[in-house]
């Protein structure tokens, strides 16, 4: 599933852009686990992700409220992953938290 | 420049996720032109983009206000590109419009 199936707005999003370091350094396994774990959290609505061949990626996760995003950020296992991200996996990252107000699309 | 350099929130974002069709069909040239043209529009703050090898991509553009996003959507040359996107380039796309409320990051 590449596209998140979301309810009608409003809801919230965490837009995470990051440039990876070279090499895996344990990233792939933890990234998979984080997607699995995020999906089990209260308020999780969906996630989409794309990464260029040169390691620049954007992950957009969607949540019912800001409090749900804060809860996920503070999850113990996710905190460990964030620390590894800062130390090992990301040269540069930016996180923007936003309230989705409108949405539309064209599905096949 | 992969990362957008943005002012302090609040500002607005258009999160565009799309699955490309196979083949270029004139896409690359128009996509480059649209980035160039968007950057000339009033209220434009920045854009980030990543695409997987299998054609799933996320483009996040940032704008001062919702009215600036509406202005860009209604730009004549952009309307032509949107029509081509619907007909030729995208199997599926989703657009979410959101108000960025908080932002932080780690730059090198």
GROMACS .gro file of C-alpha atoms in nm:
model
  216
    1UNK     CA    1   0.000   0.000   0.000
    2UNK     CA    2   0.171   0.316  -0.117
    3UNK     CA    3  -0.116   0.557  -0.070
    4UNK     CA    4  -0.258   0.622   0.274
    5UNK     CA    5  -0.638   0.588   0.286
    6UNK     CA    6  -0.744   0.880   0.498
    7UNK     CA    7  -1.070   1.009   0.642
    8UNK     CA    8  -1.211   1.351   0.558
    9UNK     CA    9  -0.999   1.639   0.696
   10UNK     CA   10  -0.919   1.782   0.941
   11UNK     CA   11  -0.637   1.562   1.067
   12UNK     CA   12  -0.267   1.612   1.126
   13UNK     CA   13   0.054   1.521   0.949
   14UNK     CA   14   0.422   1.488   1.030
   15UNK     CA   15   0.630   1.559   0.718
   16UNK     CA   16   0.979   1.417   0.765
   17UNK     CA   17   1.246   1.493   0.501
   18UNK     CA   18   1.589   1.342   0.543
   19UNK     CA   19   1.916   1.285   0.367
   20UNK     CA   20   2.057   0.944   0.459
   21UNK     CA   21   2.420   0.874   0.534
   22UNK     CA   22   2.593   0.617   0.309
   23UNK     CA   23   2.544   0.252   0.403
   24UNK     CA   24   2.266   0.082   0.597
   25UNK     CA   25   2.400   0.085   0.957
   26UNK     CA   26   2.096  -0.111   1.072
   27UNK     CA   27   1.852   0.137   0.919
   28UNK     CA   28   1.632  -0.087   0.703
   29UNK     CA   29   1.527  -0.324   0.981
   30UNK     CA   30   1.451  -0.044   1.224
   31UNK     CA   31   1.264   0.157   0.959
   32UNK     CA   32   1.040  -0.142   0.887
   33UNK     CA   33   0.981  -0.192   1.258
   34UNK     CA   34   0.892   0.176   1.304
   35UNK     CA   35   0.629   0.162   1.030
   36UNK     CA   36   0.482  -0.151   1.192
   37UNK     CA   37   0.490   0.011   1.538
   38UNK     CA   38   0.350   0.346   1.422
   39UNK     CA   39   0.054   0.167   1.266
   40UNK     CA   40  -0.030   0.020   1.610
   41UNK     CA   41  -0.036   0.358   1.786
   42UNK     CA   42  -0.355   0.537   1.886
   43UNK     CA   43  -0.456   0.799   1.635
   44UNK     CA   44  -0.248   0.663   1.345
   45UNK     CA   45  -0.420   0.714   1.009
   46UNK     CA   46  -0.160   0.624   0.749
   47UNK     CA   47   0.187   0.682   0.609
   48UNK     CA   48   0.347   0.742   0.269
   49UNK     CA   49   0.714   0.729   0.183
   50UNK     CA   50   0.943   0.790  -0.114
   51UNK     CA   51   1.321   0.794  -0.135
   52UNK     CA   52   1.550   0.896  -0.422
   53UNK     CA   53   1.836   0.675  -0.534
   54UNK     CA   54   2.078   0.915  -0.368
   55UNK     CA   55   1.921   0.881  -0.024
   56UNK     CA   56   1.695   1.184   0.000
   57UNK     CA   57   1.358   1.074   0.133
   58UNK     CA   58   1.024   1.211   0.241
   59UNK     CA   59   0.796   1.027   0.486
   60UNK     CA   60   0.454   1.172   0.552
   61UNK     CA   61   0.255   1.020   0.839
   62UNK     CA   62  -0.103   1.112   0.921
   63UNK     CA   63  -0.263   1.126   1.267
   64UNK     CA   64  -0.596   1.216   1.424
   65UNK     CA   65  -0.460   1.488   1.655
   66UNK     CA   66  -0.141   1.668   1.756
   67UNK     CA   67  -0.151   1.475   2.084
   68UNK     CA   68  -0.130   1.147   1.891
   69UNK     CA   69   0.180   1.277   1.709
   70UNK     CA   70   0.333   1.377   2.043
   71UNK     CA   71   0.252   1.033   2.183
   72UNK     CA   72   0.429   0.861   1.895
   73UNK     CA   73   0.730   1.090   1.925
   74UNK     CA   74   0.759   0.996   2.294
   75UNK     CA   75   0.720   0.617   2.243
   76UNK     CA   76   1.019   0.446   2.407
   77UNK     CA   77   1.120   0.229   2.111
   78UNK     CA   78   1.071   0.520   1.873
   79UNK     CA   79   1.292   0.742   2.095
   80UNK     CA   80   1.570   0.485   2.056
   81UNK     CA   81   1.525   0.492   1.679
   82UNK     CA   82   1.527   0.873   1.678
   83UNK     CA   83   1.857   0.873   1.867
   84UNK     CA   84   2.007   0.633   1.612
   85UNK     CA   85   1.871   0.851   1.335
   86UNK     CA   86   2.048   1.156   1.473
   87UNK     CA   87   2.373   0.970   1.532
   88UNK     CA   88   2.399   0.730   1.238
   89UNK     CA   89   2.141   0.751   0.966
   90UNK     CA   90   2.071   1.111   0.878
   91UNK     CA   91   2.309   1.380   0.760
   92UNK     CA   92   2.023   1.629   0.767
   93UNK     CA   93   1.655   1.606   0.852
   94UNK     CA   94   1.360   1.841   0.882
   95UNK     CA   95   1.026   1.772   1.048
   96UNK     CA   96   0.717   1.983   0.988
   97UNK     CA   97   0.393   1.929   1.178
   98UNK     CA   98   0.080   2.046   1.000
   99UNK     CA   99  -0.297   2.038   1.011
  100UNK     CA  100  -0.454   1.901   0.691
  101UNK     CA  101  -0.746   2.119   0.590
  102UNK     CA  102  -0.839   1.991   0.243
  103UNK     CA  103  -0.769   1.682   0.039
  104UNK     CA  104  -0.858   1.542  -0.301
  105UNK     CA  105  -0.718   1.298  -0.551
  106UNK     CA  106  -0.769   1.067  -0.845
  107UNK     CA  107  -0.753   0.696  -0.769
  108UNK     CA  108  -0.752   0.434  -1.045
  109UNK     CA  109   1.903   2.224  -0.301
  110UNK     CA  110   1.709   1.931  -0.163
  111UNK     CA  111   1.585   2.089   0.156
  112UNK     CA  112   1.355   2.390   0.148
  113UNK     CA  113   1.476   2.677   0.366
  114UNK     CA  114   1.161   2.796   0.535
  115UNK     CA  115   1.066   3.080   0.768
  116UNK     CA  116   0.918   3.019   1.112
  117UNK     CA  117   0.564   2.870   1.099
  118UNK     CA  118   0.282   2.923   1.036
  119UNK     CA  119   0.280   2.871   0.661
  120UNK     CA  120   0.102   2.630   0.427
  121UNK     CA  121   0.193   2.319   0.235
  122UNK     CA  122   0.062   2.120  -0.060
  123UNK     CA  123   0.156   1.753  -0.020
  124UNK     CA  124   0.131   1.580  -0.357
  125UNK     CA  125   0.176   1.200  -0.372
  126UNK     CA  126   0.161   1.032  -0.708
  127UNK     CA  127   0.224   0.706  -0.885
  128UNK     CA  128   0.366   0.768  -1.232
  129UNK     CA  129   0.270   0.580  -1.543
  130UNK     CA  130   0.551   0.396  -1.724
  131UNK     CA  131   0.763   0.603  -1.963
  132UNK     CA  132   0.834   0.973  -1.971
  133UNK     CA  133   0.561   1.105  -2.208
  134UNK     CA  134   0.709   1.454  -2.181
  135UNK     CA  135   0.698   1.455  -1.803
  136UNK     CA  136   1.058   1.543  -1.711
  137UNK     CA  137   1.075   1.866  -1.909
  138UNK     CA  138   0.738   1.988  -1.782
  139UNK     CA  139   0.820   1.890  -1.423
  140UNK     CA  140   1.141   2.096  -1.437
  141UNK     CA  141   0.950   2.387  -1.586
  142UNK     CA  142   0.683   2.367  -1.315
  143UNK     CA  143   0.945   2.383  -1.038
  144UNK     CA  144   1.100   2.687  -1.207
  145UNK     CA  145   0.761   2.850  -1.255
  146UNK     CA  146   0.636   2.774  -0.902
  147UNK     CA  147   0.945   2.939  -0.759
  148UNK     CA  148   0.849   3.261  -0.939
  149UNK     CA  149   0.497   3.274  -0.794
  150UNK     CA  150   0.395   3.509  -0.515
  151UNK     CA  151   0.400   3.340  -0.176
  152UNK     CA  152   0.626   3.050  -0.279
  153UNK     CA  153   0.855   2.943   0.006
  154UNK     CA  154   1.018   2.621  -0.113
  155UNK     CA  155   0.972   2.267  -0.243
  156UNK     CA  156   1.107   1.920  -0.167
  157UNK     CA  157   1.069   1.610  -0.379
  158UNK     CA  158   1.158   1.241  -0.365
  159UNK     CA  159   1.064   0.956  -0.599
  160UNK     CA  160   1.117   0.583  -0.564
  161UNK     CA  161   1.266   0.378  -0.844
  162UNK     CA  162   0.922   0.236  -0.918
  163UNK     CA  163   0.767   0.576  -0.980
  164UNK     CA  164   0.597   0.658  -0.652
  165UNK     CA  165   0.682   1.016  -0.557
  166UNK     CA  166   0.606   1.280  -0.298
  167UNK     CA  167   0.639   1.653  -0.371
  168UNK     CA  168   0.588   1.893  -0.082
  169UNK     CA  169   0.565   2.262  -0.169
  170UNK     CA  170   0.544   2.540   0.088
  171UNK     CA  171   0.353   2.869   0.058
  172UNK     CA  172   0.280   3.174   0.267
  173UNK     CA  173  -0.100   3.143   0.255
  174UNK     CA  174  -0.383   2.926   0.120
  175UNK     CA  175  -0.455   3.201  -0.134
  176UNK     CA  176  -0.105   3.163  -0.275
  177UNK     CA  177  -0.162   2.789  -0.318
  178UNK     CA  178  -0.493   2.863  -0.493
  179UNK     CA  179  -0.316   3.114  -0.718
  180UNK     CA  180  -0.057   2.859  -0.821
  181UNK     CA  181  -0.322   2.594  -0.885
  182UNK     CA  182  -0.503   2.837  -1.117
  183UNK     CA  183  -0.192   2.949  -1.311
  184UNK     CA  184  -0.260   2.894  -1.683
  185UNK     CA  185   0.058   2.701  -1.764
  186UNK     CA  186   0.019   2.495  -1.446
  187UNK     CA  187  -0.341   2.412  -1.543
  188UNK     CA  188  -0.212   2.268  -1.871
  189UNK     CA  189   0.043   2.060  -1.680
  190UNK     CA  190  -0.226   1.940  -1.438
  191UNK     CA  191  -0.441   1.828  -1.733
  192UNK     CA  192  -0.147   1.633  -1.878
  193UNK     CA  193  -0.082   1.486  -1.533
  194UNK     CA  194  -0.438   1.355  -1.514
  195UNK     CA  195  -0.434   1.217  -1.868
  196UNK     CA  196  -0.079   1.086  -1.913
  197UNK     CA  197   0.154   1.090  -1.620
  198UNK     CA  198  -0.025   0.972  -1.308
  199UNK     CA  199  -0.205   0.646  -1.243
  200UNK     CA  200  -0.310   0.777  -0.903
  201UNK     CA  201  -0.245   1.097  -0.712
  202UNK     CA  202  -0.349   1.254  -0.384
  203UNK     CA  203  -0.315   1.617  -0.280
  204UNK     CA  204  -0.343   1.733   0.080
  205UNK     CA  205  -0.338   2.099   0.177
  206UNK     CA  206  -0.219   2.170   0.531
  207UNK     CA  207  -0.117   2.449   0.766
  208UNK     CA  208   0.231   2.397   0.914
  209UNK     CA  209   0.223   2.474   1.283
  210UNK     CA  210   0.564   2.360   1.408
  211UNK     CA  211   0.898   2.274   1.250
  212UNK     CA  212   1.243   2.164   1.361
  213UNK     CA  213   1.540   1.982   1.219
  214UNK     CA  214   1.906   1.901   1.226
  215UNK     CA  215   2.117   2.053   0.949
  216UNK     CA  216   2.482   1.961   0.896
   0.00000   0.00000   0.00000
